[in-house]
Short mmCIF file of C-alpha atoms and ligand atoms in Angstrom, two decimals:
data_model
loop_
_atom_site.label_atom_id
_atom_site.label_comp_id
_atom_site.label_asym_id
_atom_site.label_seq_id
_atom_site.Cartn_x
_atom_site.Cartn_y
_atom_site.Cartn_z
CA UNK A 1 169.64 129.56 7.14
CA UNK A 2 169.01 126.19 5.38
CA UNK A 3 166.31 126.75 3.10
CA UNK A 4 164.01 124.65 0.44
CA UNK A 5 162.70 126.55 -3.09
CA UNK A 6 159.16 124.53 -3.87
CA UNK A 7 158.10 125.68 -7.87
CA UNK A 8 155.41 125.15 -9.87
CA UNK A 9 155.85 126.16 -13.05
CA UNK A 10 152.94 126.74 -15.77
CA UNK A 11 152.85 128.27 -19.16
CA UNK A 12 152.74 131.86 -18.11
CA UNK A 13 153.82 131.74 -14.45
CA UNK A 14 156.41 130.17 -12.26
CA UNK A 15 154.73 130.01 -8.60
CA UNK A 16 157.47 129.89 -5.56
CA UNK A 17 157.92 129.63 -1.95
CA UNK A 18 160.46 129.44 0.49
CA UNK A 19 160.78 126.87 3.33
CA UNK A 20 163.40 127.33 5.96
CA UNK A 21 164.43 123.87 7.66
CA UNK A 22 163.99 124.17 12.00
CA UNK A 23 165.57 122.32 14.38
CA UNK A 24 163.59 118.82 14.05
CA UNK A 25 163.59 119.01 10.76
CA UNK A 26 160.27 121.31 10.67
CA UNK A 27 159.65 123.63 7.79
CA UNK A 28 158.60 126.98 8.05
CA UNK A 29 157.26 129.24 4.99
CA UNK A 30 159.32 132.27 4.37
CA UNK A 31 158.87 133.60 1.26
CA UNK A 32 155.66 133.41 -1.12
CA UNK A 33 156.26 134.54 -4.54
CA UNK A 34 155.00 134.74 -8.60
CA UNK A 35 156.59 135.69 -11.76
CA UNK A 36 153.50 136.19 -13.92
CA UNK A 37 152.86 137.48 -17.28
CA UNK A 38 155.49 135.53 -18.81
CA UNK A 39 156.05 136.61 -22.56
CA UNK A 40 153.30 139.33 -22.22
CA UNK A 41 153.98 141.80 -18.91
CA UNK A 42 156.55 139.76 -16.57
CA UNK A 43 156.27 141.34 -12.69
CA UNK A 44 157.72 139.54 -9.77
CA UNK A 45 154.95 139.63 -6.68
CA UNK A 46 156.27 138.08 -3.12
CA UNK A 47 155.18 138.02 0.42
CA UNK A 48 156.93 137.29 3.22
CA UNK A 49 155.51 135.80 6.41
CA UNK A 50 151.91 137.21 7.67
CA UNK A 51 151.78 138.05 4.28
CA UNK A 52 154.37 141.30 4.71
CA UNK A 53 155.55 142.25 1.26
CA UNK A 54 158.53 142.19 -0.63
CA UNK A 55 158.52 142.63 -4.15
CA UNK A 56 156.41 144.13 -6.55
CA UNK A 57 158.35 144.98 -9.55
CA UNK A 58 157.99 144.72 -13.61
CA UNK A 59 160.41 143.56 -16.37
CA UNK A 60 160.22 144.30 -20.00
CA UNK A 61 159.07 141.28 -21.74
CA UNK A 62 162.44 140.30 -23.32
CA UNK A 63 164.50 139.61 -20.56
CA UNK A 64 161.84 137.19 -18.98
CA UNK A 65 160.33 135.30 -22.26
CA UNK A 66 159.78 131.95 -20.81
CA UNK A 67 159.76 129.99 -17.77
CA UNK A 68 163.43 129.37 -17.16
CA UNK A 69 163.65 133.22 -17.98
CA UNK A 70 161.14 133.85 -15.01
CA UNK A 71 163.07 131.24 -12.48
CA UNK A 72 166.36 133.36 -13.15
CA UNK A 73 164.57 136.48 -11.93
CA UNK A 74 163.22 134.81 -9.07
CA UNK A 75 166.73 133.11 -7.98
CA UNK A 76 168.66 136.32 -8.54
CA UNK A 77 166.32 138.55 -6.62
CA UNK A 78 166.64 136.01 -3.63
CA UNK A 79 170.01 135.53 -3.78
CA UNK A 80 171.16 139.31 -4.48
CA UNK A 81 168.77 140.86 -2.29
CA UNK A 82 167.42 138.48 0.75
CA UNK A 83 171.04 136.41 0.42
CA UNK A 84 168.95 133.06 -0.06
CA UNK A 85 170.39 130.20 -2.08
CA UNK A 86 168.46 126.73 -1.45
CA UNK A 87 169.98 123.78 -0.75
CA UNK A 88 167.66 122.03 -2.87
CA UNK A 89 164.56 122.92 -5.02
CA UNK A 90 161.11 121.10 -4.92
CA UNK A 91 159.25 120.86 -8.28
CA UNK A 92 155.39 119.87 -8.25
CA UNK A 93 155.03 117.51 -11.35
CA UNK A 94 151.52 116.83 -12.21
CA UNK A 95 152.31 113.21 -14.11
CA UNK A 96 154.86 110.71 -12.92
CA UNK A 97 152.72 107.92 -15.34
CA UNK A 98 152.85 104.05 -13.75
CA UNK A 99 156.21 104.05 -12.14
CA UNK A 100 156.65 107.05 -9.88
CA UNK A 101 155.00 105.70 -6.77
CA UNK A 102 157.03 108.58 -4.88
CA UNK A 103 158.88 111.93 -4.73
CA UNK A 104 162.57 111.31 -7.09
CA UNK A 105 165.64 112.89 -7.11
CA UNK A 106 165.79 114.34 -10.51
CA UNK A 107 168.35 113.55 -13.03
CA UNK A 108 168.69 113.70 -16.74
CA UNK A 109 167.74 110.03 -16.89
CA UNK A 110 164.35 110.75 -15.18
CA UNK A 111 163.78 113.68 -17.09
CA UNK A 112 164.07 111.86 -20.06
CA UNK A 113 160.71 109.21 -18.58
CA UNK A 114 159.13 112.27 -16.91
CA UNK A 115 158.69 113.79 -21.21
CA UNK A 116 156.84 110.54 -22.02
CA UNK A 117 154.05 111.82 -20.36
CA UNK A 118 154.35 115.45 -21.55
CA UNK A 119 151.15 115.05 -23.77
CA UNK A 120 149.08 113.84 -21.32
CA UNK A 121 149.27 116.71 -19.01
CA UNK A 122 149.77 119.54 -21.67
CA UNK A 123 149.05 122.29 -19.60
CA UNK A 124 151.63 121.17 -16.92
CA UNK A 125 154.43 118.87 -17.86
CA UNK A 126 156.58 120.37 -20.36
CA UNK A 127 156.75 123.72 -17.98
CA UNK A 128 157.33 121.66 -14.86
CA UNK A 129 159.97 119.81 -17.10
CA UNK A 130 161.87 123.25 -18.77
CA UNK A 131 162.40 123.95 -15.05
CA UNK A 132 163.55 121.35 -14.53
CA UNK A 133 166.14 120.92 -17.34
CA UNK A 134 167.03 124.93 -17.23
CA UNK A 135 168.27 124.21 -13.56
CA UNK A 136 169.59 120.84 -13.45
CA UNK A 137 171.68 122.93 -16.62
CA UNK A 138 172.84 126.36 -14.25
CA UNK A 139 173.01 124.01 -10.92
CA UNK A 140 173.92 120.54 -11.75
CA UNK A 141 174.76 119.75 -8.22
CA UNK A 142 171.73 121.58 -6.47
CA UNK A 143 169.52 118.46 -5.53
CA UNK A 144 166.30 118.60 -7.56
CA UNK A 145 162.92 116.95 -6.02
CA UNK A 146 160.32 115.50 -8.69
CA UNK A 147 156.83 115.55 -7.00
CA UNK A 148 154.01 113.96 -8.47
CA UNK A 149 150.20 114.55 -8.11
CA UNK A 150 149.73 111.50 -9.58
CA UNK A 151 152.12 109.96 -6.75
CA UNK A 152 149.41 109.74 -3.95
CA UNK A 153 146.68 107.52 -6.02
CA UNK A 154 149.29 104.66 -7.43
CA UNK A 155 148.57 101.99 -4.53
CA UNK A 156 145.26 102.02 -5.82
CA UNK A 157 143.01 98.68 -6.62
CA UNK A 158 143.38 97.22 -10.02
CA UNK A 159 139.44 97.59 -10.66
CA UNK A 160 139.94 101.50 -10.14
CA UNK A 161 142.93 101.73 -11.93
CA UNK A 162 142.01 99.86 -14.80
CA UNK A 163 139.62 101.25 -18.47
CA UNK A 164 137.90 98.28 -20.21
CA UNK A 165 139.95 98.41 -23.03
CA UNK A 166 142.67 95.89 -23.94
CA UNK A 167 145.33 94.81 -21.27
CA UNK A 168 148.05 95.45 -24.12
CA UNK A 169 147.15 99.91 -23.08
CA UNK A 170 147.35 99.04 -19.47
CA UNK A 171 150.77 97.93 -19.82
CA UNK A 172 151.60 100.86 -21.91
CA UNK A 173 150.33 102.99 -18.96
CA UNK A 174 146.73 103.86 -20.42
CA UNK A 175 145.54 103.44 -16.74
CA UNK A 176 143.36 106.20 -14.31
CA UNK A 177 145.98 107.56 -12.84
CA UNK A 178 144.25 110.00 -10.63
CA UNK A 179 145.55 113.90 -10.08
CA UNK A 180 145.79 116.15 -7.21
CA UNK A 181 147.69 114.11 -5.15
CA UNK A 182 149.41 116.08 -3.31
CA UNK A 183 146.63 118.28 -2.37
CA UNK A 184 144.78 114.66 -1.08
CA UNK A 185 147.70 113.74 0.81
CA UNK A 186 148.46 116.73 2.65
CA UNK A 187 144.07 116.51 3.54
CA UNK A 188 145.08 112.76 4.63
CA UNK A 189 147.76 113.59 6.97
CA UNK A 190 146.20 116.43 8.39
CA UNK A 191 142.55 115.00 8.97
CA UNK A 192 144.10 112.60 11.82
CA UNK A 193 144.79 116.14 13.77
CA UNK A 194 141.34 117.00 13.08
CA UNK A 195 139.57 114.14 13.56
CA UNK A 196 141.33 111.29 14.58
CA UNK A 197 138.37 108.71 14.64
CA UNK A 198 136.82 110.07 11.10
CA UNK A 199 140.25 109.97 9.41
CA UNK A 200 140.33 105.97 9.99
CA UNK A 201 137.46 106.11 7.86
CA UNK A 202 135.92 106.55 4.66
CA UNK A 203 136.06 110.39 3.31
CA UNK A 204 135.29 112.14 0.24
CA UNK A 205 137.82 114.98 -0.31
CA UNK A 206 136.34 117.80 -3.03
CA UNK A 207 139.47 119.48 -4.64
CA UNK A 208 137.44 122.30 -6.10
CA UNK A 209 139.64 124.87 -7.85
CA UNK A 210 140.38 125.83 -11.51
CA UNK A 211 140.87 122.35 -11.55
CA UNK A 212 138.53 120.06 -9.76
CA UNK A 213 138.30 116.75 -8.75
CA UNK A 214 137.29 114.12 -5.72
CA UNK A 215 139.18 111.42 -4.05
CA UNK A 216 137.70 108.48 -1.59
CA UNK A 217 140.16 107.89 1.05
CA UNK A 218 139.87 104.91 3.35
CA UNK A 219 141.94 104.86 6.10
CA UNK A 220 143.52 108.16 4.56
CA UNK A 221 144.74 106.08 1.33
CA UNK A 222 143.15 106.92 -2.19
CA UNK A 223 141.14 104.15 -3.08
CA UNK A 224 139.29 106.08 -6.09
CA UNK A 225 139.08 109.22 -7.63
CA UNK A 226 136.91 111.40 -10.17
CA UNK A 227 140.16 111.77 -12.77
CA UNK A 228 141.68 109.48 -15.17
CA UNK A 229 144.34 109.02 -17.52
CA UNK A 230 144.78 112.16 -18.15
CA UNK A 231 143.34 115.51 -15.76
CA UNK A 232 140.33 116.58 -18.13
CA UNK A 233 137.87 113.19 -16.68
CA UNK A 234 135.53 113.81 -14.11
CA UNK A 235 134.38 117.14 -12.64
CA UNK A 236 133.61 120.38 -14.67
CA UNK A 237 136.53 122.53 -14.23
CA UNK A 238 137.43 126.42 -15.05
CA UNK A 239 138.23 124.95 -18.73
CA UNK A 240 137.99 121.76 -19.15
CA UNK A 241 134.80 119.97 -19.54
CA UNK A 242 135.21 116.89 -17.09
CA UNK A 243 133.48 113.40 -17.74
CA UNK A 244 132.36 114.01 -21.50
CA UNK A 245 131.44 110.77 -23.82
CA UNK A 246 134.40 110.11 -25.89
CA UNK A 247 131.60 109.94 -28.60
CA UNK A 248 131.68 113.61 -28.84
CA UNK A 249 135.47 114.20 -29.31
CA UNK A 250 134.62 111.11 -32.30
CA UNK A 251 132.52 113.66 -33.25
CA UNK A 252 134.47 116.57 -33.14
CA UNK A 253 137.34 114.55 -35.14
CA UNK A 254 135.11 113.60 -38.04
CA UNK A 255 132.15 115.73 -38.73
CA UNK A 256 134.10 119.05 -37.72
CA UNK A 257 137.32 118.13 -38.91
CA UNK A 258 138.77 119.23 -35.85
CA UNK A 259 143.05 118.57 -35.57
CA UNK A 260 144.41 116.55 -32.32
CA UNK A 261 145.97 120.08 -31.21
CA UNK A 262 142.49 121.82 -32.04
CA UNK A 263 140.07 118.87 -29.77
CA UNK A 264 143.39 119.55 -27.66
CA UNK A 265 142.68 123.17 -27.19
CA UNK A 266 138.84 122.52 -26.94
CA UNK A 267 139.34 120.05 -24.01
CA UNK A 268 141.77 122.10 -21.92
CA UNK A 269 141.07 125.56 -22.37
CA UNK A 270 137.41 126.09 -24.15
CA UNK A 271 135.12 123.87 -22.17
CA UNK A 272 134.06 123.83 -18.22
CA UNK A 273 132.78 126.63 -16.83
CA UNK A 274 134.16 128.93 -19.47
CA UNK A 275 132.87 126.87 -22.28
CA UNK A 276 129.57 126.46 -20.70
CA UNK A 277 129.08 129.92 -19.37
CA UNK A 278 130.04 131.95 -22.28
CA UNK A 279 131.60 134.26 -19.69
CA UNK A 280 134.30 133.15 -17.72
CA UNK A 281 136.25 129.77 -15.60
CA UNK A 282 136.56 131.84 -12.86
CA UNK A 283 134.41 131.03 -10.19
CA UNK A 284 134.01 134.58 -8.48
CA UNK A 285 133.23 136.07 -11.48
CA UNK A 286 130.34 133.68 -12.56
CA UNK A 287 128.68 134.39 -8.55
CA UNK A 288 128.99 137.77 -9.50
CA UNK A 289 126.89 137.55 -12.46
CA UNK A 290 122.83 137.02 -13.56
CA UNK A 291 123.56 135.62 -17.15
CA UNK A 292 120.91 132.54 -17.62
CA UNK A 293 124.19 130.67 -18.92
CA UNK A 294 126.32 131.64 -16.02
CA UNK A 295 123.64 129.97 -14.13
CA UNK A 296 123.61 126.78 -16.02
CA UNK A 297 127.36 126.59 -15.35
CA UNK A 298 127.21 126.84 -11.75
CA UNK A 299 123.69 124.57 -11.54
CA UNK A 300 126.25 121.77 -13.95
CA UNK A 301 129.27 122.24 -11.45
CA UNK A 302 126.81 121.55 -8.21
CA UNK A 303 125.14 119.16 -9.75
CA UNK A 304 128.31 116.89 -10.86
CA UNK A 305 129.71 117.15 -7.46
CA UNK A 306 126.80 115.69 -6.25
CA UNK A 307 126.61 112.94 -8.66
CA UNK A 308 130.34 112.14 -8.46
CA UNK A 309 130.02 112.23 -4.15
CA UNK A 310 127.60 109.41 -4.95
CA UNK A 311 129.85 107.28 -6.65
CA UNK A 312 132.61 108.08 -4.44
CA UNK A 313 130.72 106.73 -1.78
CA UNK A 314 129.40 103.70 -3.54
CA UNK A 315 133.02 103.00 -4.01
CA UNK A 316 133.86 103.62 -0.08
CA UNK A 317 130.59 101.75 0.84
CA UNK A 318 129.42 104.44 3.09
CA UNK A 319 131.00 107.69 3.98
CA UNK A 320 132.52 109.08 7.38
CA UNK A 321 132.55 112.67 6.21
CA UNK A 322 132.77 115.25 3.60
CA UNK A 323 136.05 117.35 3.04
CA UNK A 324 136.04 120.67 0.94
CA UNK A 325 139.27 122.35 -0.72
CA UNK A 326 141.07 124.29 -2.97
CA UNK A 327 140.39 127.78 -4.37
CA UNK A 328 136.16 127.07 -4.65
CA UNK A 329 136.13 124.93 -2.10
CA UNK A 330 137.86 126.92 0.65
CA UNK A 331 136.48 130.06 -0.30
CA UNK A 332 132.97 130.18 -1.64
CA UNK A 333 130.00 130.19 1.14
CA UNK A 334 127.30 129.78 -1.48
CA UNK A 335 128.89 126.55 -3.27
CA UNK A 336 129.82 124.78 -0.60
CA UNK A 337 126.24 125.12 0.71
CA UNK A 338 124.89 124.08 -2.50
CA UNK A 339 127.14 121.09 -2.71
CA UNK A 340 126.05 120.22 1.00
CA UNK A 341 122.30 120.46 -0.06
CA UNK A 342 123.35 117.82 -2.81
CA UNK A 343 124.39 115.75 -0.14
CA UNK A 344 121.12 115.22 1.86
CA UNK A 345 120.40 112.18 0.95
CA UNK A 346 123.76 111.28 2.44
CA UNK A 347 122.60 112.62 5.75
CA UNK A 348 124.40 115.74 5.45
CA UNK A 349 122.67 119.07 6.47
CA UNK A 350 125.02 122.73 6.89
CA UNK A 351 125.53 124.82 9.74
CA UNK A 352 124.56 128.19 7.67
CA UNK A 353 126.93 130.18 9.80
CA UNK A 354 129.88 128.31 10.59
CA UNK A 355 129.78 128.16 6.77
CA UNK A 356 129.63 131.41 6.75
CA UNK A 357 132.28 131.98 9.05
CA UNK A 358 134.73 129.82 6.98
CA UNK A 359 134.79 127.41 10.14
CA UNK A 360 136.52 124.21 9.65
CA UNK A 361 133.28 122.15 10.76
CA UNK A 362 130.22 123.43 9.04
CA UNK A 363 127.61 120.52 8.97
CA UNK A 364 124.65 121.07 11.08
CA UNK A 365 124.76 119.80 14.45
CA UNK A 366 121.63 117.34 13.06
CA UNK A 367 123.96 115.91 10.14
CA UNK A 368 125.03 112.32 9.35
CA UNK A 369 128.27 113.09 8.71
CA UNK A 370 130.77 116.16 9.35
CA UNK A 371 131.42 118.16 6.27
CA UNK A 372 134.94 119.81 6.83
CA UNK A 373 137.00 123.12 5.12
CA UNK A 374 140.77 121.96 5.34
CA UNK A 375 142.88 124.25 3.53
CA UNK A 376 145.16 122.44 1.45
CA UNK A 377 148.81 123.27 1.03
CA UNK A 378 150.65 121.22 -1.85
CA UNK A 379 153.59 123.37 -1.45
CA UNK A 380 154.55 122.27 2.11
CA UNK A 381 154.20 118.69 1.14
CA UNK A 382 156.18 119.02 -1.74
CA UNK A 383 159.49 120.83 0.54
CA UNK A 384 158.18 117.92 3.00
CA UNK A 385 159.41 115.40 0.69
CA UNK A 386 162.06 117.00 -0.52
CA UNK A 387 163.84 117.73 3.03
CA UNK A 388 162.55 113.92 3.63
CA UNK A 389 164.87 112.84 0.26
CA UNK A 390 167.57 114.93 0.83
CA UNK A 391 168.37 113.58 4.87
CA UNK A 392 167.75 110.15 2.73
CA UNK A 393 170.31 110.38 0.19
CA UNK A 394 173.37 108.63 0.87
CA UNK A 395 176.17 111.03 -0.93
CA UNK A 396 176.47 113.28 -3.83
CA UNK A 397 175.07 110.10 -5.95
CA UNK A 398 171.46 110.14 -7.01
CA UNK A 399 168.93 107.59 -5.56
CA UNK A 400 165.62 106.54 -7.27
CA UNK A 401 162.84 105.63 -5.65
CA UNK A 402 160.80 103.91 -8.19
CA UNK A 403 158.43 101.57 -8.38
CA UNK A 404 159.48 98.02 -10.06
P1 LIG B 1 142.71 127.37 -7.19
O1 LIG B 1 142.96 126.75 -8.52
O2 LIG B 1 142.68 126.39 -6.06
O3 LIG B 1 143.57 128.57 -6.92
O4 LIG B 1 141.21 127.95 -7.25
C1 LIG B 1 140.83 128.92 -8.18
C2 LIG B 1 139.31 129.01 -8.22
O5 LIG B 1 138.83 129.36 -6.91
C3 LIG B 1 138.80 130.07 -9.18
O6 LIG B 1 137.67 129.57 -9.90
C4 LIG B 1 138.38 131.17 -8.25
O7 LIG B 1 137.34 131.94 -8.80
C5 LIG B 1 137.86 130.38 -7.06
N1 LIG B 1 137.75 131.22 -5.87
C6 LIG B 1 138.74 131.77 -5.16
N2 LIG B 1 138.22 132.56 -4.17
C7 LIG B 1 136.88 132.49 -4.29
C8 LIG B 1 135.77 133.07 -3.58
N3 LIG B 1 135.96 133.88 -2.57
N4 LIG B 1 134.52 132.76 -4.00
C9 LIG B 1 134.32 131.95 -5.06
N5 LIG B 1 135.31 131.36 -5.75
C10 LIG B 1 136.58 131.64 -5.38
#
């Protein structure tokens, strides 16, 4: 069986799936798996199709102390025991900066650009990257896929692309780069299925997870999105605070004498939700609870959606319909119907129990505009592109697609 690894690696986890190639060239998910606890209480979780499962061991924390640690685990227990060996491994990589306009075969040369941009996505890139470089050093001829979230947003406009700050930082790459683009694009192409007429048109797509953020698609291309430069701008997220004036981190830097790596720490893992609440970034657990602060969280999360939907559609001149996603977005009845009461003046009313019901249409039948669940699935797009490089490539040489 010809098969395709997709990873995403993070600090403490290394996320995996396997994709068998079909006849056609279709994909079909296999295998779901997670090494978490990483460095604290390693155990290998996986899940074959409908969910069956197949592993659910622990490992004493030295023999899986970091990510490449974790990925040998995860390799050996599908080679040794389900006789898998991919012909070629998918990586999600969250910044690709100004040049990576598309999925890359990975080499060292592009691992080398891909570290430029290691500090602005701190949670992310150096992970995706040790991955990278741990297997690229065990399997230097098993073809490597860099995708980028960033990827999906790059044909954008110079006016949304652009901060008014000197051109000299543009050129650098100090540009609004946009993330979750691979979550937007797999929306895009699977909104013409939906609705073929609506998908022509101008849609807001709400990536609400642990992190959160909104695209406008026209025509299913990004024309603008809530995120910037770097993944903290915009939406309130589990941790990080979203659209915050740069005043405050100013602030932070000279009356509290804070360090780069301390406002670094405060931006991605103290604020959002957690930071707000007192309590918690995770979504479920803030429903669950009656603290006055919890409350002010979620009322600050709603309330941002709303006011970043209206800019979204200023930029689209209108709106066509309303897409929700991601963990919050696909999952939480009493959010979604919050955000959708935000979005009255739009037009848009909810359909109380198709929301309920997790439908994938839940406006009411008296609304403006259709407000949509699509599940997302960043993983299939990622072994998408990779089977879509690897029928590409010409011969055992490396191609680039970059952007000039
Ligand atoms: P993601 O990053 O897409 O996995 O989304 C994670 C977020 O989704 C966390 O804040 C979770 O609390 C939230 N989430 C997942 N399931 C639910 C649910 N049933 N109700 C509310 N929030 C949920």
């Amino acid at each position: 069986m010809d098969t395709i690894l997709v990873v995403n690696a993070g600090s403490s986890s290394v996320k995996f799936q396997i994709f068998s190639v079909e006849g056609e060239g279709d994909l079909r998910r296999q295998i779901k798996g997670q090494i978490d606890g990483i460095g604290s209480r390693p155990r290998l979780r996986a899940s074959g199709v409908r969910g069956v499962p197949l592993a659910h061991r622990a490992y004493p924390i030295e023999s899986v102390s970091d990510v490449s640690a974790a990925m040998g685990v995860a390799s050996g227990w599908l080679r040794d025991e389900l006789r898998i060996s991919p012909m070629a491994v998918g990586h999600r990589v969250v910044h690709g900066g100004p040049d990576f306009v598309g999925p890359v075969l990975i080499d060292h040369g592009i691992v080398a650009q891909l570290e430029r941009f290691v500090a602005l996505a701190p949670l992310h890139q150096p992970h995706n990257l040790a991955l990278v470089r741990s297997l690229l050093a065990n399997f230097p001829t098993l073809p490597q896929v860099a995708c980028f979230d960033t990827a999906f947003h790059r044909t954008r406009d110079a006016v949304s692309d652009h901060y008014a700050i000197p051109h000299q930082l543009y050129a650098e790459g100090v540009r609004r780069y946009g993330f979750h683009g691979l979550s937007y694009e797999y929306v895009a192409k699977t909104l013409p299925h939906v609705a073929p007429e609506i998908a022509k048109g101008r849609v807001i797509v709400a990536h609400l997870g642990s992190g959160a953020s909104m695209c406008a698609l026209k025509g299913g291309r990004s024309i603008e999105s809530t995120m910037g430069f770097t993944a903290l701008d915009g939406l309130p997220m589990g941790t990080r605070p979203g659209q915050i004036d740069p005043g405050v981190v100013l602030y932070l830097i000279s009356e509290k004498g804070m360090s780069p790596a301390k406002v670094q720490d405060f931006l991605y893992r103290d604020s959002g939700l957690k930071g707000l609440s007192g309590v918690s970034n995770d979504m479920r657990e803030l429903e669950a609870s009656e603290d006055p602060k919890v409350k002010l969280a979620i009322d600050y999360f709603v309330y941002r959606v709303g006011l970043h939907a209206g800019m979204l559609a200023a930029a689209l001149q209108g709106l066509d319909a309303f897409v929700f996603t991601a963990g919050i977005g696909e999952n939480s009845i009493r959010i979604r119907a919050r955000i959708v009461d935000q979005l009255r003046w739009l037009g848009a009313t909810l359909n109380p129990i198709g929301n309920s019901r997790h439908m994938r249409l839940i406006s009411g039948s008296d609304s403006c505009i259709p407000v949509y669940v699509i599940p997302t699935d960043e993983e299939l797009m990622i072994a998408q592109h990779t089977l879509s490089l690897l029928l590409e490539r010409p011969s055992p040489g490396v191609r680039h697609e970059r952007a000039s």
